[in-house]
Amino acid sequence: MQTNKPLVFVTQSTFDETKDETMNIVHAPLITTKALDFDQTVLQTHYDWLVMTSKNTVKHFLPYFQQVQADKISSIGAKTTEALNHYSIDVDFEPSTYTQEGFIEAFDVREGDKILYPASVQKRPLMRDAMRRAGAEVTEIDLYYPAVCEASIGKIRNQLSSIDYLTLSSPSAVDSLLQHFTQDELAHIHFVAIGHVTEKRLNH
């Protein structure tokens, strides 16, 4: 029987907290999101596509769905699609590779398409720029911004010396952690980066 199970901190916003006999898992989301005000007159335009890029986008844009005039809805990946389907919103396009790069490669943008693009204020510009290069008219909405979850920072600090593994799922999470802890304090922890963008920021 294993007695010294590793302590794993999972810091992404959502996590299926199933019991694991091989490790002690603590859910401590590093990032929360705060809604931003935006000019709602952009919702009065008729769009060819509404592009949804995350579960957070779905959550913060949900109050506005009834106002949107869009022929089709695209999702960046399975989790976003699942969030949309939960509210009985059908998805017309989802790429097989759940990244901005995968979306760009598979999404059929046509010259003159009108696209509504709500997302985080800190989103990468890849999708927007690619759609515009293809000749689409992209209307951006800065929908929300990431903020540090101070309660989770405190939870990590309280158990810092005992943590064996810590997951990071976004560049914002990496930045938040490094703003509150020195590299020496974190030196004993094994980090698990979820996604190549997060890994790049962690190794920077």
XYZ file of N, CA, C and O in Angstrom:
816
model
N 0.842 -1.198 0.000
C 0.000 0.000 0.000
C 0.879 1.250 0.000
O 1.808 1.360 0.776
N 0.557 2.186 -0.902
C 1.359 3.403 -1.021
C 0.944 4.394 0.063
O -0.232 4.729 0.216
N 1.898 4.845 0.865
C 1.592 5.769 1.962
C 2.014 7.195 1.652
O 1.387 8.138 2.115
N 3.093 7.372 0.925
C 3.581 8.714 0.599
C 3.160 9.098 -0.816
O 3.962 9.098 -1.747
N 1.911 9.399 -0.969
C 1.397 9.752 -2.288
C 1.842 11.173 -2.644
O 1.855 12.053 -1.778
N 2.227 11.394 -3.905
C 2.650 12.746 -4.303
C 1.498 13.742 -4.188
O 0.334 13.402 -4.409
N 1.848 14.983 -3.837
C 0.867 16.060 -3.744
C 0.874 16.838 -5.058
O 1.898 17.401 -5.452
N -0.260 16.843 -5.724
C -0.383 17.468 -7.040
C -1.372 18.627 -6.956
O -2.528 18.451 -6.549
N -0.921 19.821 -7.330
C -1.804 20.990 -7.394
C -2.220 21.197 -8.850
O -1.367 21.347 -9.732
N -3.519 21.198 -9.090
C -4.081 21.424 -10.422
C -4.621 22.848 -10.455
O -5.528 23.190 -9.688
N -4.060 23.684 -11.331
C -4.377 25.116 -11.254
C -5.268 25.631 -12.381
O -5.557 26.829 -12.425
N -5.727 24.760 -13.308
C -6.645 25.256 -14.325
C -8.003 25.571 -13.701
O -8.344 25.090 -12.623
N -8.797 26.391 -14.392
C -10.037 26.910 -13.819
C -11.039 25.813 -13.505
O -11.711 25.844 -12.469
N -11.164 24.843 -14.399
C -12.113 23.756 -14.168
C -11.364 22.431 -14.114
O -10.372 22.223 -14.804
N -11.869 21.541 -13.284
C -11.188 20.265 -13.087
C -12.189 19.244 -12.574
O -12.963 19.522 -11.654
N -12.188 18.063 -13.176
C -13.060 16.974 -12.752
C -12.413 16.279 -11.556
O -11.489 15.477 -11.716
N -12.876 16.600 -10.370
C -12.218 16.143 -9.145
C -12.621 14.706 -8.797
O -13.320 14.453 -7.819
N -12.163 13.779 -9.614
C -12.377 12.369 -9.323
C -11.285 11.888 -8.375
O -10.152 12.366 -8.397
N -11.630 10.931 -7.556
C -10.673 10.430 -6.576
C -9.584 9.627 -7.264
O -9.842 8.828 -8.153
N -8.343 9.840 -6.865
C -7.201 9.127 -7.428
C -6.434 8.483 -6.278
O -5.959 9.174 -5.372
N -6.315 7.147 -6.323
C -5.662 6.426 -5.223
C -4.141 6.576 -5.240
O -3.466 6.241 -4.271
N -3.584 7.077 -6.349
C -2.128 7.127 -6.484
C -1.530 8.473 -6.110
O -0.315 8.603 -6.003
N -2.379 9.499 -5.926
C -1.849 10.829 -5.614
C -2.883 11.646 -4.847
O -4.085 11.360 -4.906
N -2.408 12.640 -4.135
C -3.281 13.609 -3.477
C -3.408 14.832 -4.392
O -2.416 15.488 -4.698
N -4.617 15.105 -4.831
C -4.852 16.178 -5.788
C -5.590 17.329 -5.113
O -6.595 17.131 -4.436
N -5.059 18.536 -5.306
C -5.681 19.754 -4.782
C -6.011 20.668 -5.961
O -5.136 20.973 -6.778
N -7.256 21.095 -6.047
C -7.646 22.026 -7.107
C -7.475 23.449 -6.596
O -8.121 23.859 -5.623
N -6.590 24.207 -7.227
C -6.308 25.583 -6.826
C -6.193 26.448 -8.077
O -5.087 26.760 -8.534
N -7.324 26.826 -8.677
C -7.279 27.621 -9.913
C -6.560 28.951 -9.722
O -6.912 29.724 -8.826
N -5.553 29.186 -10.546
C -4.762 30.414 -10.414
C -5.435 31.627 -11.035
O -5.204 32.755 -10.628
N -6.260 31.374 -12.052
C -6.843 32.476 -12.805
C -8.369 32.447 -12.706
O -8.995 31.405 -12.892
N -8.929 33.585 -12.390
C -10.362 33.775 -12.526
C -10.575 34.797 -13.644
O -9.602 35.370 -14.147
N -11.789 35.006 -14.062
C -12.034 35.955 -15.153
C -13.069 36.987 -14.725
O -14.009 36.680 -13.984
N -12.871 38.210 -15.214
C -13.762 39.313 -14.909
C -14.308 39.887 -16.220
O -13.549 40.142 -17.167
N -15.617 40.072 -16.270
C -16.258 40.586 -17.479
C -15.910 42.050 -17.706
O -15.718 42.819 -16.756
N -15.823 42.415 -18.977
C -15.591 43.801 -19.376
C -16.843 44.361 -20.059
O -17.577 43.620 -20.723
N -17.079 45.649 -19.907
C -18.136 46.306 -20.663
C -17.675 46.496 -22.104
O -16.476 46.666 -22.365
N -18.596 46.435 -23.042
C -18.256 46.691 -24.445
C -19.436 47.361 -25.145
O -20.562 47.386 -24.629
N -19.157 47.899 -26.310
C -20.174 48.593 -27.095
C -21.131 47.559 -27.696
O -20.795 46.873 -28.661
N -22.328 47.461 -27.144
C -23.260 46.421 -27.574
C -23.920 46.702 -28.920
O -24.628 45.838 -29.454
N -23.655 47.859 -29.492
C -24.209 48.126 -30.825
C -23.605 47.194 -31.876
O -24.214 46.978 -32.925
N -22.434 46.599 -31.577
C -21.833 45.660 -32.541
C -22.694 44.413 -32.689
O -22.572 43.679 -33.684
N -23.572 44.156 -31.740
C -24.437 42.981 -31.810
C -25.587 43.166 -32.793
O -26.293 42.200 -33.120
N -25.781 44.388 -33.267
C -26.895 44.660 -34.176
C -26.571 44.346 -35.636
O -27.440 44.343 -36.494
N -25.297 44.071 -35.911
C -24.869 43.724 -37.267
C -25.143 42.247 -37.541
O -25.066 41.405 -36.643
N -25.445 41.916 -38.783
C -25.621 40.517 -39.177
C -24.247 39.933 -39.541
O -23.528 40.493 -40.371
N -23.906 38.804 -38.919
C -22.604 38.180 -39.133
C -22.751 36.814 -39.807
O -23.745 36.118 -39.623
N -21.715 36.473 -40.572
C -21.664 35.121 -41.144
C -21.253 34.099 -40.089
O -21.746 32.967 -40.088
N -20.327 34.509 -39.200
C -19.806 33.599 -38.188
C -19.702 34.283 -36.831
O -19.327 35.453 -36.755
N -20.004 33.525 -35.804
C -19.655 33.877 -34.434
C -18.583 32.886 -33.998
O -18.813 31.672 -34.007
N -17.398 33.374 -33.647
C -16.262 32.512 -33.297
C -16.098 32.491 -31.777
O -15.862 33.531 -31.159
N -16.194 31.285 -31.201
C -16.082 31.121 -29.750
C -14.794 30.361 -29.430
O -14.530 29.296 -29.996
N -14.001 30.901 -28.501
C -12.650 30.380 -28.313
C -12.379 29.696 -26.973
O -11.277 29.186 -26.772
N -13.341 29.686 -26.059
C -13.095 29.047 -24.767
C -14.390 28.922 -23.986
O -15.400 29.566 -24.312
N -14.339 28.123 -22.918
C -15.496 28.027 -22.019
C -15.746 29.362 -21.332
O -16.899 29.716 -21.061
N -14.682 30.098 -21.042
C -14.861 31.414 -20.425
C -15.573 32.374 -21.371
O -16.385 33.201 -20.942
N -15.269 32.271 -22.659
C -15.964 33.098 -23.634
C -17.450 32.768 -23.638
O -18.304 33.667 -23.671
N -17.763 31.487 -23.609
C -19.169 31.072 -23.566
C -19.850 31.647 -22.324
O -20.944 32.215 -22.396
N -19.199 31.505 -21.175
C -19.781 31.976 -19.912
C -20.072 33.473 -19.951
O -21.166 33.916 -19.575
N -19.115 34.260 -20.407
C -19.282 35.710 -20.364
C -20.138 36.250 -21.514
O -20.704 37.347 -21.402
N -20.236 35.480 -22.613
C -21.017 35.958 -23.752
C -22.460 35.438 -23.719
O -23.312 35.926 -24.474
N -22.735 34.503 -22.835
C -24.062 33.880 -22.774
C -25.204 34.892 -22.681
O -26.234 34.721 -23.361
N -25.081 35.962 -21.885
C -26.203 36.912 -21.800
C -26.525 37.626 -23.110
O -27.598 38.235 -23.228
N -25.626 37.540 -24.085
C -25.805 38.303 -25.321
C -26.227 37.444 -26.517
O -26.466 37.979 -27.600
N -26.326 36.138 -26.308
C -26.609 35.254 -27.443
C -27.936 35.584 -28.128
O -28.041 35.476 -29.361
N -28.928 35.969 -27.352
C -30.230 36.250 -27.949
C -30.198 37.477 -28.853
O -31.058 37.643 -29.727
N -29.187 38.330 -28.667
C -29.097 39.549 -29.476
C -28.277 39.348 -30.755
O -28.329 40.176 -31.658
N -27.513 38.264 -30.815
C -26.585 38.069 -31.922
C -27.309 37.566 -33.165
O -28.142 36.662 -33.098
N -26.967 38.163 -34.295
C -27.471 37.702 -35.589
C -26.288 37.092 -36.348
O -25.534 37.788 -37.005
N -26.134 35.780 -36.219
C -25.026 35.085 -36.882
C -25.557 33.824 -37.554
O -26.329 33.065 -36.951
N -25.138 33.605 -38.804
C -25.599 32.431 -39.535
C -25.037 31.137 -38.948
O -25.731 30.116 -38.888
N -23.754 31.186 -38.522
C -23.109 29.976 -38.041
C -22.242 30.293 -36.820
O -21.798 31.422 -36.635
N -21.996 29.234 -36.037
C -21.157 29.354 -34.847
C -19.996 28.377 -34.957
O -20.194 27.207 -35.270
N -18.789 28.867 -34.694
C -17.618 28.000 -34.682
C -17.070 27.917 -33.263
O -17.184 28.853 -32.482
N -16.459 26.783 -32.954
C -15.856 26.534 -31.649
C -14.410 26.129 -31.853
O -14.083 25.409 -32.801
N -13.540 26.549 -30.944
C -12.124 26.223 -31.094
C -11.823 24.782 -30.700
O -10.784 24.233 -31.068
N -12.732 24.133 -29.956
C -12.439 22.766 -29.536
C -13.565 22.128 -28.754
O -14.620 22.727 -28.522
N -13.330 20.886 -28.325
C -14.375 20.068 -27.721
C -14.956 20.670 -26.449
O -16.170 20.606 -26.219
N -14.105 21.224 -25.580
C -14.587 21.781 -24.323
C -15.481 22.992 -24.555
O -16.494 23.181 -23.869
N -15.105 23.814 -25.523
C -15.930 24.976 -25.858
C -17.257 24.528 -26.457
O -18.319 25.060 -26.121
N -17.192 23.528 -27.337
C -18.415 22.979 -27.922
C -19.321 22.405 -26.848
O -20.541 22.605 -26.857
N -18.729 21.689 -25.912
C -19.499 21.103 -24.808
C -20.198 22.193 -24.000
O -21.367 22.037 -23.607
N -19.495 23.295 -23.750
C -20.096 24.399 -23.003
C -21.255 25.014 -23.776
O -22.304 25.348 -23.194
N -21.106 25.165 -25.080
C -22.178 25.708 -25.910
C -23.371 24.759 -25.947
O -24.524 25.180 -25.784
N -23.095 23.475 -26.148
C -24.174 22.479 -26.210
C -24.950 22.414 -24.906
O -26.152 22.117 -24.896
N -24.258 22.672 -23.785
C -24.919 22.660 -22.478
C -26.073 23.663 -22.436
O -27.070 23.449 -21.733
N -25.932 24.729 -23.197
C -26.983 25.747 -23.256
C -27.818 25.623 -24.529
O -28.457 26.581 -24.965
N -27.794 24.426 -25.116
C -28.582 24.107 -26.325
C -28.201 24.989 -27.504
O -29.054 25.357 -28.328
N -26.924 25.335 -27.587
C -26.401 26.114 -28.708
C -25.607 25.183 -29.600
O -24.642 24.559 -29.161
N -26.028 25.044 -30.841
C -25.376 24.134 -31.780
C -24.136 24.775 -32.395
O -24.081 25.996 -32.587
N -23.170 23.935 -32.722
C -21.911 24.379 -33.318
C -21.832 23.877 -34.755
O -22.112 22.708 -35.030
N -21.456 24.768 -35.662
C -21.369 24.415 -37.078
C -19.966 24.006 -37.497
O -19.790 23.321 -38.501
N -18.945 24.430 -36.723
C -17.572 24.068 -37.069
C -16.734 23.931 -35.810
O -16.790 24.773 -34.913
N -15.962 22.842 -35.778
C -14.986 22.607 -34.715
C -13.780 21.918 -35.348
O -13.937 20.895 -36.025
N -12.571 22.450 -35.192
C -11.388 21.835 -35.810
C -11.008 20.539 -35.095
O -11.392 20.311 -33.949
N -10.234 19.723 -35.772
C -9.784 18.465 -35.156
C -8.616 18.699 -34.214
O -8.360 17.884 -33.325
N -7.891 19.796 -34.403
C -6.788 20.171 -33.515
C -7.207 21.397 -32.727
O -7.496 22.447 -33.303
N -7.243 21.264 -31.384
C -7.856 22.288 -30.555
C -6.868 23.379 -30.144
O -6.582 23.600 -28.967
N -6.325 24.078 -31.127
C -5.439 25.213 -30.890
C -5.793 26.300 -31.899
O -6.514 26.051 -32.878
N -5.268 27.502 -31.680
C -5.485 28.557 -32.664
C -4.907 28.160 -34.013
O -5.507 28.415 -35.055
N -3.730 27.530 -33.972
C -3.101 27.102 -35.228
C -3.974 26.081 -35.953
O -4.133 26.133 -37.178
N -4.525 25.127 -35.197
C -5.393 24.126 -35.796
C -6.667 24.734 -36.354
O -7.155 24.333 -37.415
N -7.192 25.717 -35.653
C -8.394 26.406 -36.117
C -8.116 27.127 -37.434
O -8.881 27.026 -38.390
N -7.007 27.858 -37.467
C -6.656 28.618 -38.667
C -6.524 27.701 -39.879
O -6.993 28.018 -40.980
N -5.883 26.559 -39.668
C -5.644 25.635 -40.786
C -6.937 25.049 -41.334
O -7.071 24.832 -42.538
N -7.910 24.808 -40.461
C -9.113 24.090 -40.890
C -10.308 24.992 -41.194
O -11.217 24.593 -41.934
N -10.332 26.195 -40.655
C -11.495 27.061 -40.786
C -11.544 27.683 -42.177
O -10.589 28.303 -42.629
N -12.673 27.536 -42.849
C -12.830 28.022 -44.217
C -13.339 29.464 -44.196
O -14.542 29.713 -44.207
N -12.405 30.399 -44.132
C -12.762 31.819 -44.144
C -12.822 32.296 -45.583
O -11.932 31.999 -46.385
N -13.845 33.040 -45.906
C -13.992 33.539 -47.266
C -13.928 35.067 -47.274
O -14.336 35.729 -46.319
N -13.407 35.592 -48.352
C -13.295 37.040 -48.478
C -14.670 37.676 -48.348
O -15.635 37.235 -48.981
N -14.750 38.683 -47.497
C -16.015 39.374 -47.290
C -16.835 38.843 -46.130
O -17.842 39.465 -45.752
N -16.434 37.705 -45.559
C -17.151 37.175 -44.391
C -17.134 38.199 -43.252
O -16.105 38.816 -42.965
N -18.281 38.345 -42.610
C -18.363 39.173 -41.406
C -18.303 38.242 -40.197
O -19.142 37.350 -40.064
N -17.308 38.454 -39.342
C -17.067 37.550 -38.227
C -17.080 38.323 -36.919
O -16.380 39.341 -36.776
N -17.860 37.836 -35.951
C -17.874 38.407 -34.605
C -16.979 37.557 -33.722
O -17.123 36.330 -33.662
N -16.054 38.207 -33.034
C -14.977 37.495 -32.334
C -14.837 38.005 -30.899
O -13.985 38.829 -30.599
N -15.676 37.518 -29.971
C -15.513 37.880 -28.559
C -14.470 36.979 -27.903
O -14.433 35.771 -28.160
N -13.626 37.549 -27.059
C -12.560 36.745 -26.438
C -11.909 37.537 -25.304
O -12.286 38.680 -25.013
N -10.918 36.933 -24.704
C -10.156 37.592 -23.648
C -9.401 38.789 -24.207
O -8.928 38.771 -25.343
N -9.241 39.808 -23.394
C -8.467 40.969 -23.802
C -7.003 40.591 -24.025
O -6.272 41.277 -24.755
N -6.574 39.476 -23.427
C -5.189 39.034 -23.562
C -5.022 37.886 -24.566
O -4.026 37.178 -24.540
N -5.967 37.724 -25.452
C -5.882 36.646 -26.442
C -4.689 36.842 -27.358
O -4.243 37.970 -27.600
N -4.182 35.723 -27.890
C -3.162 35.823 -28.929
C -3.809 36.344 -30.213
O -4.970 36.062 -30.482
N -3.077 37.074 -31.049
C -3.676 37.681 -32.237
C -3.736 36.764 -33.463
O -4.201 37.184 -34.512
N -3.276 35.521 -33.335
C -3.128 34.657 -34.507
C -4.419 34.480 -35.294
O -4.451 34.635 -36.518
N -5.498 34.103 -34.610
C -6.763 33.839 -35.302
C -7.312 35.097 -35.956
O -7.717 35.074 -37.117
N -7.326 36.169 -35.212
C -7.841 37.429 -35.761
C -7.058 37.834 -37.007
O -7.652 38.161 -38.051
N -5.737 37.799 -36.917
C -4.910 38.230 -38.040
C -5.089 37.320 -39.246
O -5.139 37.788 -40.389
N -5.186 36.003 -38.998
C -5.358 35.056 -40.109
C -6.694 35.269 -40.809
O -6.777 35.230 -42.049
N -7.743 35.511 -40.039
C -9.061 35.732 -40.652
C -9.072 37.023 -41.459
O -9.670 37.088 -42.533
N -8.399 38.032 -40.954
C -8.343 39.293 -41.698
C -7.503 39.164 -42.959
O -7.837 39.739 -43.999
N -6.413 38.400 -42.881
C -5.590 38.191 -44.084
C -6.379 37.466 -45.165
O -6.130 37.650 -46.366
N -7.325 36.633 -44.748
C -8.156 35.904 -45.714
C -9.260 36.774 -46.302
O -10.013 36.327 -47.170
N -9.341 38.024 -45.832
C -10.309 38.962 -46.398
C -11.582 39.119 -45.599
O -12.528 39.768 -46.048
N -11.623 38.527 -44.390
C -12.818 38.642 -43.553
C -12.837 39.980 -42.827
O -11.789 40.576 -42.550
N -14.028 40.432 -42.513
C -14.217 41.632 -41.699
C -14.469 41.165 -40.264
O -15.548 40.648 -39.945
N -13.459 41.302 -39.415
C -13.517 40.755 -38.059
C -13.846 41.863 -37.057
O -13.121 42.856 -36.959
N -14.931 41.675 -36.333
C -15.310 42.593 -35.261
C -14.941 41.943 -33.933
O -15.506 40.922 -33.546
N -13.974 42.550 -33.249
C -13.511 41.999 -31.978
C -14.304 42.572 -30.807
O -14.689 43.743 -30.838
N -14.503 41.735 -29.802
C -15.043 42.187 -28.522
C -14.068 41.768 -27.434
O -13.770 40.576 -27.292
N -13.533 42.750 -26.705
C -12.739 42.436 -25.518
C -13.732 42.107 -24.406
O -14.278 42.991 -23.747
N -13.987 40.806 -24.227
C -15.110 40.337 -23.422
C -14.785 40.219 -21.936
O -15.632 40.489 -21.088
N -13.568 39.798 -21.634
C -13.194 39.605 -20.236
C -11.680 39.680 -20.099
O -10.953 39.699 -21.089
N -11.224 39.748 -18.855
C -9.787 39.758 -18.620
C -9.465 38.769 -17.503
O -10.282 38.542 -16.605
N -8.276 38.152 -17.557
C -7.881 37.215 -16.506
C -7.379 37.965 -15.274
O -6.720 38.997 -15.382
N -7.726 37.448 -14.106
C -7.275 38.042 -12.846
C -6.776 36.928 -11.924
O -7.234 35.790 -11.998
N -5.831 37.259 -11.079
C -5.248 36.275 -10.162
C -6.263 35.893 -9.088
O -6.943 36.753 -8.529
N -6.363 34.597 -8.819
C -7.209 34.105 -7.737
C -6.362 34.067 -6.458
O -5.555 33.152 -6.251
N -6.526 35.074 -5.622
C -5.675 35.226 -4.444
C -5.835 34.071 -3.456
O -4.886 33.692 -2.764
N -7.033 33.484 -3.384
C -7.253 32.365 -2.464
C -6.368 31.176 -2.837
O -5.824 30.494 -1.960
N -6.202 30.943 -4.136
C -5.365 29.833 -4.581
C -3.886 30.110 -4.330
O -3.128 29.201 -3.996
N -3.478 31.375 -4.491
C -2.097 31.744 -4.174
C -1.811 31.428 -2.712
O -0.756 30.867 -2.359
N -2.757 31.769 -1.839
C -2.584 31.480 -0.429
C -2.529 29.990 -0.146
O -1.732 29.523 0.692
N -3.339 29.221 -0.846
C -3.355 27.768 -0.662
C -2.019 27.154 -1.085
O -1.476 26.265 -0.410
N -1.478 27.645 -2.205
C -0.177 27.158 -2.670
C 0.916 27.524 -1.672
O 1.769 26.694 -1.336
N 0.882 28.752 -1.173
C 1.921 29.184 -0.233
C 1.879 28.363 1.054
O 2.914 28.008 1.618
N 0.697 28.037 1.511
C 0.557 27.289 2.754
C 1.137 25.875 2.649
O 1.571 25.297 3.652
N 1.125 25.307 1.445
C 1.613 23.942 1.268
C 2.821 23.876 0.335
O 3.156 22.807 -0.181
N 3.465 25.009 0.108
C 4.515 25.122 -0.892
C 5.600 24.053 -0.749
O 5.991 23.415 -1.731
N 6.081 23.833 0.460
C 7.193 22.895 0.654
C 6.801 21.449 0.398
O 7.666 20.593 0.177
N 5.491 21.156 0.388
C 5.025 19.776 0.233
C 4.587 19.437 -1.191
O 4.348 18.261 -1.510
N 4.455 20.448 -2.057
C 3.940 20.205 -3.413
C 4.985 19.485 -4.253
O 6.138 19.909 -4.340
N 4.557 18.389 -4.876
C 5.446 17.629 -5.761
C 5.265 18.031 -7.223
O 6.238 18.189 -7.959
N 4.002 18.177 -7.647
C 3.700 18.524 -9.034
C 2.678 19.661 -9.056
O 1.798 19.737 -8.190
N 2.802 20.528 -10.078
C 1.860 21.619 -10.237
C 1.577 21.805 -11.718
O 2.504 21.938 -12.518
N 0.307 21.788 -12.093
C -0.061 21.946 -13.493
C -0.297 23.418 -13.819
O -0.789 24.181 -12.978
N 0.040 23.801 -15.039
C -0.200 25.156 -15.533
C -0.824 25.043 -16.913
O -0.313 24.321 -17.769
N -1.915 25.766 -17.132
C -2.661 25.575 -18.375
C -2.759 26.818 -19.248
O -3.457 26.801 -20.262
N -2.065 27.897 -18.866
C -2.102 29.107 -19.689
C -0.916 29.993 -19.355
O -0.369 29.919 -18.246
N -0.504 30.839 -20.286
C 0.550 31.802 -19.984
C 0.181 32.719 -18.813
O 1.048 33.097 -18.014
N -1.102 33.057 -18.686
C -1.533 33.906 -17.578
C -1.296 33.223 -16.240
O -0.908 33.873 -15.253
N -1.523 31.912 -16.198
C -1.285 31.159 -14.964
C 0.203 31.157 -14.617
O 0.584 31.299 -13.448
N 1.050 30.987 -15.628
C 2.500 31.024 -15.411
C 2.909 32.376 -14.842
O 3.638 32.462 -13.845
N 2.422 33.445 -15.465
C 2.776 34.797 -15.024
C 2.299 35.046 -13.595
O 3.025 35.644 -12.781
N 1.100 34.593 -13.287
C 0.554 34.807 -11.952
C 1.383 34.102 -10.897
O 1.669 34.666 -9.828
N 1.789 32.883 -11.185
C 2.595 32.127 -10.231
C 3.936 32.817 -9.986
O 4.370 32.988 -8.845
N 4.578 33.245 -11.074
C 5.909 33.843 -10.953
C 5.883 35.246 -10.352
O 6.908 35.745 -9.892
N 4.716 35.865 -10.354
C 4.582 37.172 -9.701
C 4.518 37.033 -8.181
O 4.752 38.001 -7.452
N 4.187 35.840 -7.718
C 3.984 35.647 -6.278
C 5.043 34.771 -5.613
O 5.119 34.727 -4.380
N 5.844 34.070 -6.418
C 6.854 33.183 -5.852
C 8.163 33.345 -6.605
O 8.166 33.591 -7.822
N 9.262 33.193 -5.901
C 10.565 33.257 -6.554
C 10.889 31.904 -7.177
O 10.293 30.874 -6.817
N 11.830 31.896 -8.095
C 12.239 30.637 -8.722
C 12.850 29.691 -7.697
O 12.697 28.474 -7.799
N 13.532 30.240 -6.705
C 14.097 29.390 -5.653
C 13.002 28.699 -4.856
O 13.136 27.519 -4.489
N 11.923 29.412 -4.575
C 10.819 28.816 -3.827
C 10.160 27.681 -4.598
O 9.643 26.722 -4.005
N 10.198 27.760 -5.918
C 9.519 26.780 -6.769
C 10.451 25.695 -7.301
O 10.010 24.804 -8.022
N 11.725 25.775 -6.932
C 12.738 24.922 -7.559
C 12.475 23.427 -7.368
O 12.836 22.614 -8.217
N 11.849 23.048 -6.262
C 11.646 21.614 -5.976
C 10.416 21.039 -6.660
O 10.195 19.827 -6.641
N 9.601 21.890 -7.276
C 8.329 21.445 -7.853
C 8.521 21.003 -9.306
O 9.223 21.650 -10.080
N 7.873 19.911 -9.676
C 7.835 19.459 -11.066
C 6.604 20.097 -11.719
O 5.476 19.894 -11.265
N 6.848 20.870 -12.785
C 5.744 21.545 -13.462
C 5.252 20.736 -14.656
O 6.050 20.152 -15.391
N 3.938 20.751 -14.840
C 3.308 20.091 -15.980
C 2.600 21.183 -16.782
O 1.602 21.753 -16.315
N 3.124 21.492 -17.962
C 2.525 22.518 -18.817
C 1.502 21.868 -19.735
O 1.780 20.861 -20.385
N 0.306 22.450 -19.794
C -0.753 21.949 -20.653
C -0.806 22.836 -21.895
O -1.252 23.981 -21.834
N -0.320 22.309 -23.007
C -0.297 23.072 -24.252
C 1.057 23.702 -24.516
O 1.775 24.074 -23.588
N 1.385 23.811 -25.791
C 2.721 24.295 -26.161
C 2.909 25.777 -25.864
O 4.020 26.227 -25.612
N 1.816 26.555 -25.879
C 1.926 27.985 -25.584
C 2.294 28.181 -24.121
O 3.151 29.007 -23.778
N 1.664 27.414 -23.248
C 1.991 27.462 -21.821
C 3.429 26.989 -21.583
O 4.167 27.591 -20.790
N 3.805 25.927 -22.265
C 5.182 25.398 -22.103
C 6.218 26.445 -22.543
O 7.243 26.612 -21.872
N 5.916 27.151 -23.609
C 6.852 28.161 -24.101
C 7.015 29.279 -23.073
O 8.132 29.738 -22.810
N 5.900 29.722 -22.457
C 5.973 30.785 -21.463
C 6.709 30.286 -20.217
O 7.518 31.019 -19.616
N 6.484 29.047 -19.838
C 7.128 28.496 -18.644
C 8.639 28.386 -18.844
O 9.413 28.606 -17.895
N 9.068 28.082 -20.057
C 10.496 27.890 -20.329
C 11.189 29.185 -20.727
O 12.396 29.180 -20.958
N 10.446 30.249 -20.800
C 10.991 31.533 -21.266
C 12.037 32.072 -20.266
O 11.811 32.079 -19.084
